[in-house]
JSON list of C-alpha atoms in Angstrom, two decimals:
[
{"chain": "A", "resi": 1, "resn": "UNK", "atom": "CA", "xyz": [-17.40, -58.89, -36.71]},
{"chain": "A", "resi": 2, "resn": "UNK", "atom": "CA", "xyz": [-15.65, -59.20, -40.20]},
{"chain": "A", "resi": 3, "resn": "UNK", "atom": "CA", "xyz": [-18.88, -61.05, -41.21]},
{"chain": "A", "resi": 4, "resn": "UNK", "atom": "CA", "xyz": [-20.82, -58.32, -40.37]},
{"chain": "A", "resi": 5, "resn": "UNK", "atom": "CA", "xyz": [-19.00, -55.19, -41.36]},
{"chain": "A", "resi": 6, "resn": "UNK", "atom": "CA", "xyz": [-18.13, -57.35, -44.86]},
{"chain": "A", "resi": 7, "resn": "UNK", "atom": "CA", "xyz": [-21.80, -58.41, -45.50]},
{"chain": "A", "resi": 8, "resn": "UNK", "atom": "CA", "xyz": [-23.05, -54.63, -45.04]},
{"chain": "A", "resi": 9, "resn": "UNK", "atom": "CA", "xyz": [-20.34, -52.93, -47.01]},
{"chain": "A", "resi": 10, "resn": "UNK", "atom": "CA", "xyz": [-20.22, -55.54, -50.19]},
{"chain": "A", "resi": 11, "resn": "UNK", "atom": "CA", "xyz": [-24.15, -55.22, -49.68]},
{"chain": "A", "resi": 12, "resn": "UNK", "atom": "CA", "xyz": [-24.11, -51.20, -49.81]},
{"chain": "A", "resi": 13, "resn": "UNK", "atom": "CA", "xyz": [-21.53, -50.58, -52.34]},
{"chain": "A", "resi": 14, "resn": "UNK", "atom": "CA", "xyz": [-22.39, -53.31, -54.83]},
{"chain": "A", "resi": 15, "resn": "UNK", "atom": "CA", "xyz": [-23.39, -50.54, -57.44]},
{"chain": "A", "resi": 16, "resn": "UNK", "atom": "CA", "xyz": [-20.19, -48.63, -57.19]},
{"chain": "A", "resi": 17, "resn": "UNK", "atom": "CA", "xyz": [-16.84, -49.39, -58.92]},
{"chain": "A", "resi": 18, "resn": "UNK", "atom": "CA", "xyz": [-13.87, -49.10, -56.49]},
{"chain": "A", "resi": 19, "resn": "UNK", "atom": "CA", "xyz": [-9.98, -49.55, -56.21]},
{"chain": "A", "resi": 20, "resn": "UNK", "atom": "CA", "xyz": [-7.02, -48.49, -53.73]},
{"chain": "A", "resi": 21, "resn": "UNK", "atom": "CA", "xyz": [-5.84, -45.30, -54.68]},
{"chain": "A", "resi": 22, "resn": "UNK", "atom": "CA", "xyz": [-6.94, -45.34, -58.29]},
{"chain": "A", "resi": 23, "resn": "UNK", "atom": "CA", "xyz": [-6.16, -42.09, -60.11]},
{"chain": "A", "resi": 24, "resn": "UNK", "atom": "CA", "xyz": [-7.33, -39.82, -62.68]},
{"chain": "A", "resi": 25, "resn": "UNK", "atom": "CA", "xyz": [-5.94, -40.61, -66.05]},
{"chain": "A", "resi": 26, "resn": "UNK", "atom": "CA", "xyz": [-5.00, -38.57, -69.49]},
{"chain": "A", "resi": 27, "resn": "UNK", "atom": "CA", "xyz": [-4.81, -40.71, -72.64]},
{"chain": "A", "resi": 28, "resn": "UNK", "atom": "CA", "xyz": [-3.93, -43.99, -70.20]},
{"chain": "A", "resi": 29, "resn": "UNK", "atom": "CA", "xyz": [-1.31, -42.02, -68.35]},
{"chain": "A", "resi": 30, "resn": "UNK", "atom": "CA", "xyz": [-2.08, -41.96, -64.79]},
{"chain": "A", "resi": 31, "resn": "UNK", "atom": "CA", "xyz": [-2.05, -37.93, -63.52]},
{"chain": "A", "resi": 32, "resn": "UNK", "atom": "CA", "xyz": [0.93, -38.35, -60.70]},
{"chain": "A", "resi": 33, "resn": "UNK", "atom": "CA", "xyz": [4.60, -38.91, -60.46]},
{"chain": "A", "resi": 34, "resn": "UNK", "atom": "CA", "xyz": [7.13, -36.28, -61.21]},
{"chain": "A", "resi": 35, "resn": "UNK", "atom": "CA", "xyz": [6.84, -33.71, -64.04]},
{"chain": "A", "resi": 36, "resn": "UNK", "atom": "CA", "xyz": [9.69, -34.59, -66.26]},
{"chain": "A", "resi": 37, "resn": "UNK", "atom": "CA", "xyz": [8.49, -38.46, -66.45]},
{"chain": "A", "resi": 38, "resn": "UNK", "atom": "CA", "xyz": [5.17, -36.92, -67.12]},
{"chain": "A", "resi": 39, "resn": "UNK", "atom": "CA", "xyz": [6.04, -34.65, -70.14]},
{"chain": "A", "resi": 40, "resn": "UNK", "atom": "CA", "xyz": [8.11, -37.46, -71.55]},
{"chain": "A", "resi": 41, "resn": "UNK", "atom": "CA", "xyz": [5.34, -40.03, -71.44]},
{"chain": "A", "resi": 42, "resn": "UNK", "atom": "CA", "xyz": [2.99, -36.89, -73.19]},
{"chain": "A", "resi": 43, "resn": "UNK", "atom": "CA", "xyz": [5.68, -36.49, -75.69]},
{"chain": "A", "resi": 44, "resn": "UNK", "atom": "CA", "xyz": [5.67, -40.52, -76.44]},
{"chain": "A", "resi": 45, "resn": "UNK", "atom": "CA", "xyz": [1.68, -39.75, -76.94]},
{"chain": "A", "resi": 46, "resn": "UNK", "atom": "CA", "xyz": [2.67, -37.15, -79.88]},
{"chain": "A", "resi": 47, "resn": "UNK", "atom": "CA", "xyz": [2.87, -33.88, -77.99]},
{"chain": "A", "resi": 48, "resn": "UNK", "atom": "CA", "xyz": [5.93, -31.47, -78.34]},
{"chain": "A", "resi": 49, "resn": "UNK", "atom": "CA", "xyz": [7.32, -28.68, -76.49]},
{"chain": "A", "resi": 50, "resn": "UNK", "atom": "CA", "xyz": [6.16, -25.20, -77.03]},
{"chain": "A", "resi": 51, "resn": "UNK", "atom": "CA", "xyz": [8.44, -22.88, -79.04]},
{"chain": "A", "resi": 52, "resn": "UNK", "atom": "CA", "xyz": [8.08, -20.12, -76.07]},
{"chain": "A", "resi": 53, "resn": "UNK", "atom": "CA", "xyz": [8.33, -22.32, -72.97]},
{"chain": "A", "resi": 54, "resn": "UNK", "atom": "CA", "xyz": [9.43, -25.81, -72.91]},
{"chain": "A", "resi": 55, "resn": "UNK", "atom": "CA", "xyz": [7.38, -26.98, -69.75]},
{"chain": "A", "resi": 56, "resn": "UNK", "atom": "CA", "xyz": [4.03, -25.95, -72.23]},
{"chain": "A", "resi": 57, "resn": "UNK", "atom": "CA", "xyz": [3.26, -28.65, -74.61]},
{"chain": "A", "resi": 58, "resn": "UNK", "atom": "CA", "xyz": [1.13, -28.53, -78.04]},
{"chain": "A", "resi": 59, "resn": "UNK", "atom": "CA", "xyz": [-0.49, -30.99, -79.66]},
{"chain": "A", "resi": 60, "resn": "UNK", "atom": "CA", "xyz": [-4.05, -32.40, -80.94]},
{"chain": "A", "resi": 61, "resn": "UNK", "atom": "CA", "xyz": [-6.60, -33.73, -78.29]},
{"chain": "A", "resi": 62, "resn": "UNK", "atom": "CA", "xyz": [-10.06, -34.61, -79.26]},
{"chain": "A", "resi": 63, "resn": "UNK", "atom": "CA", "xyz": [-9.86, -33.12, -82.87]},
{"chain": "A", "resi": 64, "resn": "UNK", "atom": "CA", "xyz": [-8.54, -29.70, -81.39]},
{"chain": "A", "resi": 65, "resn": "UNK", "atom": "CA", "xyz": [-5.25, -28.02, -81.15]},
{"chain": "A", "resi": 66, "resn": "UNK", "atom": "CA", "xyz": [-4.37, -27.26, -77.69]},
{"chain": "A", "resi": 67, "resn": "UNK", "atom": "CA", "xyz": [-1.73, -25.80, -75.21]},
{"chain": "A", "resi": 68, "resn": "UNK", "atom": "CA", "xyz": [-1.07, -28.52, -72.35]},
{"chain": "A", "resi": 69, "resn": "UNK", "atom": "CA", "xyz": [0.20, -27.86, -69.06]},
{"chain": "A", "resi": 70, "resn": "UNK", "atom": "CA", "xyz": [1.24, -30.06, -66.11]},
{"chain": "A", "resi": 71, "resn": "UNK", "atom": "CA", "xyz": [0.93, -28.79, -62.77]},
{"chain": "A", "resi": 72, "resn": "UNK", "atom": "CA", "xyz": [2.55, -30.11, -59.34]},
{"chain": "A", "resi": 73, "resn": "UNK", "atom": "CA", "xyz": [2.09, -29.73, -55.49]},
{"chain": "A", "resi": 74, "resn": "UNK", "atom": "CA", "xyz": [5.34, -31.33, -53.51]},
{"chain": "A", "resi": 75, "resn": "UNK", "atom": "CA", "xyz": [6.79, -32.17, -57.13]},
{"chain": "A", "resi": 76, "resn": "UNK", "atom": "CA", "xyz": [4.11, -34.58, -57.78]},
{"chain": "A", "resi": 77, "resn": "UNK", "atom": "CA", "xyz": [1.64, -33.95, -60.95]},
{"chain": "A", "resi": 78, "resn": "UNK", "atom": "CA", "xyz": [-1.72, -33.44, -59.85]},
{"chain": "A", "resi": 79, "resn": "UNK", "atom": "CA", "xyz": [-3.35, -31.51, -62.81]},
{"chain": "A", "resi": 80, "resn": "UNK", "atom": "CA", "xyz": [-3.04, -32.19, -66.50]},
{"chain": "A", "resi": 81, "resn": "UNK", "atom": "CA", "xyz": [-4.63, -28.54, -67.81]},
{"chain": "A", "resi": 82, "resn": "UNK", "atom": "CA", "xyz": [-5.58, -28.25, -71.55]},
{"chain": "A", "resi": 83, "resn": "UNK", "atom": "CA", "xyz": [-6.36, -24.67, -73.38]},
{"chain": "A", "resi": 84, "resn": "UNK", "atom": "CA", "xyz": [-7.57, -24.66, -76.77]},
{"chain": "A", "resi": 85, "resn": "UNK", "atom": "CA", "xyz": [-4.86, -22.98, -78.76]},
{"chain": "A", "resi": 86, "resn": "UNK", "atom": "CA", "xyz": [-7.39, -20.89, -80.89]},
{"chain": "A", "resi": 87, "resn": "UNK", "atom": "CA", "xyz": [-9.58, -18.92, -79.46]},
{"chain": "A", "resi": 88, "resn": "UNK", "atom": "CA", "xyz": [-13.23, -18.85, -81.17]},
{"chain": "A", "resi": 89, "resn": "UNK", "atom": "CA", "xyz": [-16.41, -16.63, -81.24]},
{"chain": "A", "resi": 90, "resn": "UNK", "atom": "CA", "xyz": [-19.55, -16.89, -78.77]},
{"chain": "A", "resi": 91, "resn": "UNK", "atom": "CA", "xyz": [-21.73, -18.95, -81.12]},
{"chain": "A", "resi": 92, "resn": "UNK", "atom": "CA", "xyz": [-18.75, -21.68, -81.70]},
{"chain": "A", "resi": 93, "resn": "UNK", "atom": "CA", "xyz": [-18.08, -21.67, -78.07]},
{"chain": "A", "resi": 94, "resn": "UNK", "atom": "CA", "xyz": [-21.39, -22.35, -77.42]},
{"chain": "A", "resi": 95, "resn": "UNK", "atom": "CA", "xyz": [-21.45, -25.34, -79.67]},
{"chain": "A", "resi": 96, "resn": "UNK", "atom": "CA", "xyz": [-18.33, -26.65, -78.53]},
{"chain": "A", "resi": 97, "resn": "UNK", "atom": "CA", "xyz": [-19.02, -26.76, -75.05]},
{"chain": "A", "resi": 98, "resn": "UNK", "atom": "CA", "xyz": [-22.25, -28.36, -75.52]},
{"chain": "A", "resi": 99, "resn": "UNK", "atom": "CA", "xyz": [-20.75, -31.08, -77.74]},
{"chain": "A", "resi": 100, "resn": "UNK", "atom": "CA", "xyz": [-18.15, -31.68, -75.15]},
{"chain": "A", "resi": 101, "resn": "UNK", "atom": "CA", "xyz": [-20.95, -32.35, -72.63]},
{"chain": "A", "resi": 102, "resn": "UNK", "atom": "CA", "xyz": [-22.40, -34.72, -75.02]},
{"chain": "A", "resi": 103, "resn": "UNK", "atom": "CA", "xyz": [-19.27, -36.52, -75.46]},
{"chain": "A", "resi": 104, "resn": "UNK", "atom": "CA", "xyz": [-18.45, -36.81, -71.70]},
{"chain": "A", "resi": 105, "resn": "UNK", "atom": "CA", "xyz": [-22.01, -38.17, -71.21]},
{"chain": "A", "resi": 106, "resn": "UNK", "atom": "CA", "xyz": [-21.85, -40.93, -73.63]},
{"chain": "A", "resi": 107, "resn": "UNK", "atom": "CA", "xyz": [-18.65, -42.02, -72.70]},
{"chain": "A", "resi": 108, "resn": "UNK", "atom": "CA", "xyz": [-19.15, -45.13, -70.11]},
{"chain": "A", "resi": 109, "resn": "UNK", "atom": "CA", "xyz": [-15.78, -43.97, -68.50]},
{"chain": "A", "resi": 110, "resn": "UNK", "atom": "CA", "xyz": [-17.26, -41.22, -66.89]},
{"chain": "A", "resi": 111, "resn": "UNK", "atom": "CA", "xyz": [-20.09, -40.03, -64.43]},
{"chain": "A", "resi": 112, "resn": "UNK", "atom": "CA", "xyz": [-21.95, -37.00, -63.67]},
{"chain": "A", "resi": 113, "resn": "UNK", "atom": "CA", "xyz": [-24.87, -35.53, -61.46]},
{"chain": "A", "resi": 114, "resn": "UNK", "atom": "CA", "xyz": [-26.17, -32.83, -63.60]},
{"chain": "A", "resi": 115, "resn": "UNK", "atom": "CA", "xyz": [-26.75, -31.59, -66.90]},
{"chain": "A", "resi": 116, "resn": "UNK", "atom": "CA", "xyz": [-24.53, -28.76, -68.07]},
{"chain": "A", "resi": 117, "resn": "UNK", "atom": "CA", "xyz": [-25.03, -28.17, -71.57]},
{"chain": "A", "resi": 118, "resn": "UNK", "atom": "CA", "xyz": [-26.01, -24.35, -72.56]},
{"chain": "A", "resi": 119, "resn": "UNK", "atom": "CA", "xyz": [-29.68, -23.29, -73.84]},
{"chain": "A", "resi": 120, "resn": "UNK", "atom": "CA", "xyz": [-29.46, -22.06, -77.61]},
{"chain": "A", "resi": 121, "resn": "UNK", "atom": "CA", "xyz": [-30.82, -18.49, -76.64]},
{"chain": "A", "resi": 122, "resn": "UNK", "atom": "CA", "xyz": [-28.26, -17.64, -73.60]},
{"chain": "A", "resi": 123, "resn": "UNK", "atom": "CA", "xyz": [-26.19, -14.90, -74.02]},
{"chain": "A", "resi": 124, "resn": "UNK", "atom": "CA", "xyz": [-23.00, -16.16, -72.43]},
{"chain": "A", "resi": 125, "resn": "UNK", "atom": "CA", "xyz": [-21.12, -12.98, -72.97]},
{"chain": "A", "resi": 126, "resn": "UNK", "atom": "CA", "xyz": [-23.33, -10.91, -71.37]},
{"chain": "A", "resi": 127, "resn": "UNK", "atom": "CA", "xyz": [-23.83, -13.55, -68.36]},
{"chain": "A", "resi": 128, "resn": "UNK", "atom": "CA", "xyz": [-19.86, -13.70, -68.19]},
{"chain": "A", "resi": 129, "resn": "UNK", "atom": "CA", "xyz": [-19.60, -10.05, -68.10]},
{"chain": "A", "resi": 130, "resn": "UNK", "atom": "CA", "xyz": [-22.12, -8.63, -66.23]},
{"chain": "A", "resi": 131, "resn": "UNK", "atom": "CA", "xyz": [-22.98, -11.53, -63.77]},
{"chain": "A", "resi": 132, "resn": "UNK", "atom": "CA", "xyz": [-19.88, -12.85, -63.61]},
{"chain": "A", "resi": 133, "resn": "UNK", "atom": "CA", "xyz": [-21.28, -16.47, -64.27]},
{"chain": "A", "resi": 134, "resn": "UNK", "atom": "CA", "xyz": [-18.71, -19.83, -64.95]},
{"chain": "A", "resi": 135, "resn": "UNK", "atom": "CA", "xyz": [-19.60, -22.05, -67.42]},
{"chain": "A", "resi": 136, "resn": "UNK", "atom": "CA", "xyz": [-18.54, -25.23, -66.10]},
{"chain": "A", "resi": 137, "resn": "UNK", "atom": "CA", "xyz": [-19.28, -29.06, -66.70]},
{"chain": "A", "resi": 138, "resn": "UNK", "atom": "CA", "xyz": [-17.91, -31.38, -63.91]},
{"chain": "A", "resi": 139, "resn": "UNK", "atom": "CA", "xyz": [-17.41, -35.20, -64.56]},
{"chain": "A", "resi": 140, "resn": "UNK", "atom": "CA", "xyz": [-15.54, -37.85, -62.66]},
{"chain": "A", "resi": 141, "resn": "UNK", "atom": "CA", "xyz": [-14.00, -40.88, -63.77]},
{"chain": "A", "resi": 142, "resn": "UNK", "atom": "CA", "xyz": [-15.30, -44.39, -63.14]},
{"chain": "A", "resi": 143, "resn": "UNK", "atom": "CA", "xyz": [-12.64, -46.42, -61.29]},
{"chain": "A", "resi": 144, "resn": "UNK", "atom": "CA", "xyz": [-11.16, -49.37, -63.61]},
{"chain": "A", "resi": 145, "resn": "UNK", "atom": "CA", "xyz": [-10.48, -51.91, -61.35]},
{"chain": "A", "resi": 146, "resn": "UNK", "atom": "CA", "xyz": [-12.11, -53.75, -58.14]},
{"chain": "A", "resi": 147, "resn": "UNK", "atom": "CA", "xyz": [-11.13, -54.43, -54.76]},
{"chain": "A", "resi": 148, "resn": "UNK", "atom": "CA", "xyz": [-13.79, -55.49, -52.30]},
{"chain": "A", "resi": 149, "resn": "UNK", "atom": "CA", "xyz": [-11.30, -56.97, -49.87]},
{"chain": "A", "resi": 150, "resn": "UNK", "atom": "CA", "xyz": [-9.23, -53.56, -49.57]},
{"chain": "A", "resi": 151, "resn": "UNK", "atom": "CA", "xyz": [-12.06, -51.94, -49.25]},
{"chain": "A", "resi": 152, "resn": "UNK", "atom": "CA", "xyz": [-13.86, -53.67, -46.46]},
{"chain": "A", "resi": 153, "resn": "UNK", "atom": "CA", "xyz": [-10.56, -53.65, -44.69]},
{"chain": "A", "resi": 154, "resn": "UNK", "atom": "CA", "xyz": [-10.37, -50.04, -44.86]},
{"chain": "A", "resi": 155, "resn": "UNK", "atom": "CA", "xyz": [-14.33, -49.48, -43.71]},
{"chain": "A", "resi": 156, "resn": "UNK", "atom": "CA", "xyz": [-13.64, -52.37, -40.68]},
{"chain": "A", "resi": 157, "resn": "UNK", "atom": "CA", "xyz": [-10.35, -50.07, -39.58]},
{"chain": "A", "resi": 158, "resn": "UNK", "atom": "CA", "xyz": [-12.74, -46.75, -39.66]},
{"chain": "A", "resi": 159, "resn": "UNK", "atom": "CA", "xyz": [-15.13, -48.70, -37.83]},
{"chain": "A", "resi": 160, "resn": "UNK", "atom": "CA", "xyz": [-12.89, -49.86, -35.05]},
{"chain": "A", "resi": 161, "resn": "UNK", "atom": "CA", "xyz": [-11.83, -45.98, -34.23]},
{"chain": "A", "resi": 162, "resn": "UNK", "atom": "CA", "xyz": [-15.65, -45.43, -33.15]},
{"chain": "A", "resi": 163, "resn": "UNK", "atom": "CA", "xyz": [-16.56, -49.17, -31.66]},
{"chain": "A", "resi": 164, "resn": "UNK", "atom": "CA", "xyz": [-15.28, -52.12, -29.82]},
{"chain": "A", "resi": 165, "resn": "UNK", "atom": "CA", "xyz": [-14.83, -55.26, -31.56]},
{"chain": "A", "resi": 166, "resn": "UNK", "atom": "CA", "xyz": [-17.41, -56.44, -29.66]},
{"chain": "A", "resi": 167, "resn": "UNK", "atom": "CA", "xyz": [-19.93, -53.66, -30.48]},
{"chain": "A", "resi": 168, "resn": "UNK", "atom": "CA", "xyz": [-19.47, -54.59, -34.09]},
{"chain": "A", "resi": 169, "resn": "UNK", "atom": "CA", "xyz": [-19.74, -58.43, -33.45]},
{"chain": "A", "resi": 170, "resn": "UNK", "atom": "CA", "xyz": [-23.35, -57.89, -32.26]},
{"chain": "A", "resi": 171, "resn": "UNK", "atom": "CA", "xyz": [-24.20, -54.28, -34.27]},
{"chain": "A", "resi": 172, "resn": "UNK", "atom": "CA", "xyz": [-27.51, -52.43, -33.18]},
{"chain": "A", "resi": 173, "resn": "UNK", "atom": "CA", "xyz": [-29.50, -50.97, -35.75]},
{"chain": "A", "resi": 174, "resn": "UNK", "atom": "CA", "xyz": [-27.46, -47.79, -34.91]},
{"chain": "A", "resi": 175, "resn": "UNK", "atom": "CA", "xyz": [-24.34, -48.87, -35.86]},
{"chain": "A", "resi": 176, "resn": "UNK", "atom": "CA", "xyz": [-25.47, -50.81, -38.71]},
{"chain": "A", "resi": 177, "resn": "UNK", "atom": "CA", "xyz": [-26.59, -47.61, -40.51]},
{"chain": "A", "resi": 178, "resn": "UNK", "atom": "CA", "xyz": [-23.14, -46.00, -39.41]},
{"chain": "A", "resi": 179, "resn": "UNK", "atom": "CA", "xyz": [-21.20, -49.00, -41.21]},
{"chain": "A", "resi": 180, "resn": "UNK", "atom": "CA", "xyz": [-23.38, -48.36, -44.03]},
{"chain": "A", "resi": 181, "resn": "UNK", "atom": "CA", "xyz": [-23.39, -44.58, -44.21]},
{"chain": "A", "resi": 182, "resn": "UNK", "atom": "CA", "xyz": [-19.53, -44.98, -43.69]},
{"chain": "A", "resi": 183, "resn": "UNK", "atom": "CA", "xyz": [-19.04, -47.67, -46.66]},
{"chain": "A", "resi": 184, "resn": "UNK", "atom": "CA", "xyz": [-21.21, -45.34, -49.06]},
{"chain": "A", "resi": 185, "resn": "UNK", "atom": "CA", "xyz": [-19.38, -42.20, -48.02]},
{"chain": "A", "resi": 186, "resn": "UNK", "atom": "CA", "xyz": [-15.89, -44.11, -48.79]},
{"chain": "A", "resi": 187, "resn": "UNK", "atom": "CA", "xyz": [-16.95, -45.10, -52.34]},
{"chain": "A", "resi": 188, "resn": "UNK", "atom": "CA", "xyz": [-18.62, -42.13, -52.92]},
{"chain": "A", "resi": 189, "resn": "UNK", "atom": "CA", "xyz": [-14.95, -40.42, -52.21]},
{"chain": "A", "resi": 190, "resn": "UNK", "atom": "CA", "xyz": [-12.93, -42.78, -54.31]},
{"chain": "A", "resi": 191, "resn": "UNK", "atom": "CA", "xyz": [-14.98, -41.56, -57.04]},
{"chain": "A", "resi": 192, "resn": "UNK", "atom": "CA", "xyz": [-14.80, -38.13, -56.57]},
{"chain": "A", "resi": 193, "resn": "UNK", "atom": "CA", "xyz": [-11.15, -38.22, -56.41]},
{"chain": "A", "resi": 194, "resn": "UNK", "atom": "CA", "xyz": [-11.10, -38.34, -60.17]},
{"chain": "A", "resi": 195, "resn": "UNK", "atom": "CA", "xyz": [-12.47, -35.17, -61.49]},
{"chain": "A", "resi": 196, "resn": "UNK", "atom": "CA", "xyz": [-12.33, -34.22, -65.00]},
{"chain": "A", "resi": 197, "resn": "UNK", "atom": "CA", "xyz": [-14.17, -30.66, -65.72]},
{"chain": "A", "resi": 198, "resn": "UNK", "atom": "CA", "xyz": [-13.81, -28.31, -68.10]},
{"chain": "A", "resi": 199, "resn": "UNK", "atom": "CA", "xyz": [-15.22, -24.28, -68.75]},
{"chain": "A", "resi": 200, "resn": "UNK", "atom": "CA", "xyz": [-15.30, -21.86, -70.93]},
{"chain": "A", "resi": 201, "resn": "UNK", "atom": "CA", "xyz": [-12.25, -18.85, -70.59]},
{"chain": "A", "resi": 202, "resn": "UNK", "atom": "CA", "xyz": [-12.39, -15.16, -72.54]},
{"chain": "A", "resi": 203, "resn": "UNK", "atom": "CA", "xyz": [-9.82, -13.44, -73.61]},
{"chain": "A", "resi": 204, "resn": "UNK", "atom": "CA", "xyz": [-10.51, -10.06, -75.53]},
{"chain": "A", "resi": 205, "resn": "UNK", "atom": "CA", "xyz": [-13.88, -11.16, -76.77]},
{"chain": "A", "resi": 206, "resn": "UNK", "atom": "CA", "xyz": [-12.96, -14.43, -78.00]},
{"chain": "A", "resi": 207, "resn": "UNK", "atom": "CA", "xyz": [-13.63, -17.73, -75.78]},
{"chain": "A", "resi": 208, "resn": "UNK", "atom": "CA", "xyz": [-11.88, -21.06, -75.64]},
{"chain": "A", "resi": 209, "resn": "UNK", "atom": "CA", "xyz": [-12.30, -24.26, -73.49]},
{"chain": "A", "resi": 210, "resn": "UNK", "atom": "CA", "xyz": [-9.60, -24.77, -70.46]},
{"chain": "A", "resi": 211, "resn": "UNK", "atom": "CA", "xyz": [-9.99, -28.69, -69.46]},
{"chain": "A", "resi": 212, "resn": "UNK", "atom": "CA", "xyz": [-8.63, -29.97, -65.98]},
{"chain": "A", "resi": 213, "resn": "UNK", "atom": "CA", "xyz": [-7.74, -33.70, -65.35]},
{"chain": "A", "resi": 214, "resn": "UNK", "atom": "CA", "xyz": [-7.21, -33.73, -61.67]},
{"chain": "A", "resi": 215, "resn": "UNK", "atom": "CA", "xyz": [-5.78, -36.10, -58.93]},
{"chain": "A", "resi": 216, "resn": "UNK", "atom": "CA", "xyz": [-7.58, -35.17, -55.96]},
{"chain": "A", "resi": 217, "resn": "UNK", "atom": "CA", "xyz": [-4.63, -37.20, -54.04]},
{"chain": "A", "resi": 218, "resn": "UNK", "atom": "CA", "xyz": [-1.91, -35.12, -55.12]},
{"chain": "A", "resi": 219, "resn": "UNK", "atom": "CA", "xyz": [-3.70, -31.82, -54.44]},
{"chain": "A", "resi": 220, "resn": "UNK", "atom": "CA", "xyz": [-2.88, -29.37, -51.61]},
{"chain": "A", "resi": 221, "resn": "UNK", "atom": "CA", "xyz": [-4.35, -29.58, -48.60]},
{"chain": "A", "resi": 222, "resn": "UNK", "atom": "CA", "xyz": [-3.11, -27.13, -46.36]},
{"chain": "A", "resi": 223, "resn": "UNK", "atom": "CA", "xyz": [-0.03, -29.73, -45.27]},
{"chain": "A", "resi": 224, "resn": "UNK", "atom": "CA", "xyz": [2.42, -27.25, -45.87]},
{"chain": "A", "resi": 225, "resn": "UNK", "atom": "CA", "xyz": [0.72, -24.30, -43.85]}
]
């Protein structure tokens, strides 16, 4: 059984990078752990506490002055949010948004499944005010390490919840297809737990970028309800 599952899993996910509990990183720092520890690590990267609120950090990121917020769930960090410190006009925000899309697209650390650039002739102020359109771009951080053995074991355990050892030692075409689908879902799931996305936000006729580095593992999933 082990050989059968191992062969199928390796064949199906050979194009995927995968890891065990691999989480989103911001400036090389895992988006995880306790908030005070995260704030200290960010200060070591050059960010400083805001004079208004010590939980808000200020600094430069990707050539732009930003305000940085650390969000938690059950005392665990699940999000780093960056907001441009200085709002700009419609023309400039469109340029900034499209430039970010291109930078992420050209960065081998990220993968995306869409083109989010805004057409030159689009009236974003009208679209946002009248049609409530949201201008967002979603990317996923590529996992940095490979652990094929761990993935095979995880898929194997999932299969044992549905089939007997005997079934998996001599799988039918239907079971083999199920193994393949499960392996793909598992590999894609690892990727989808590391989203980095940004959007255009508006404030009294001016615009700024809000950017989010999320650790989906630490997000609330209704467990406290």
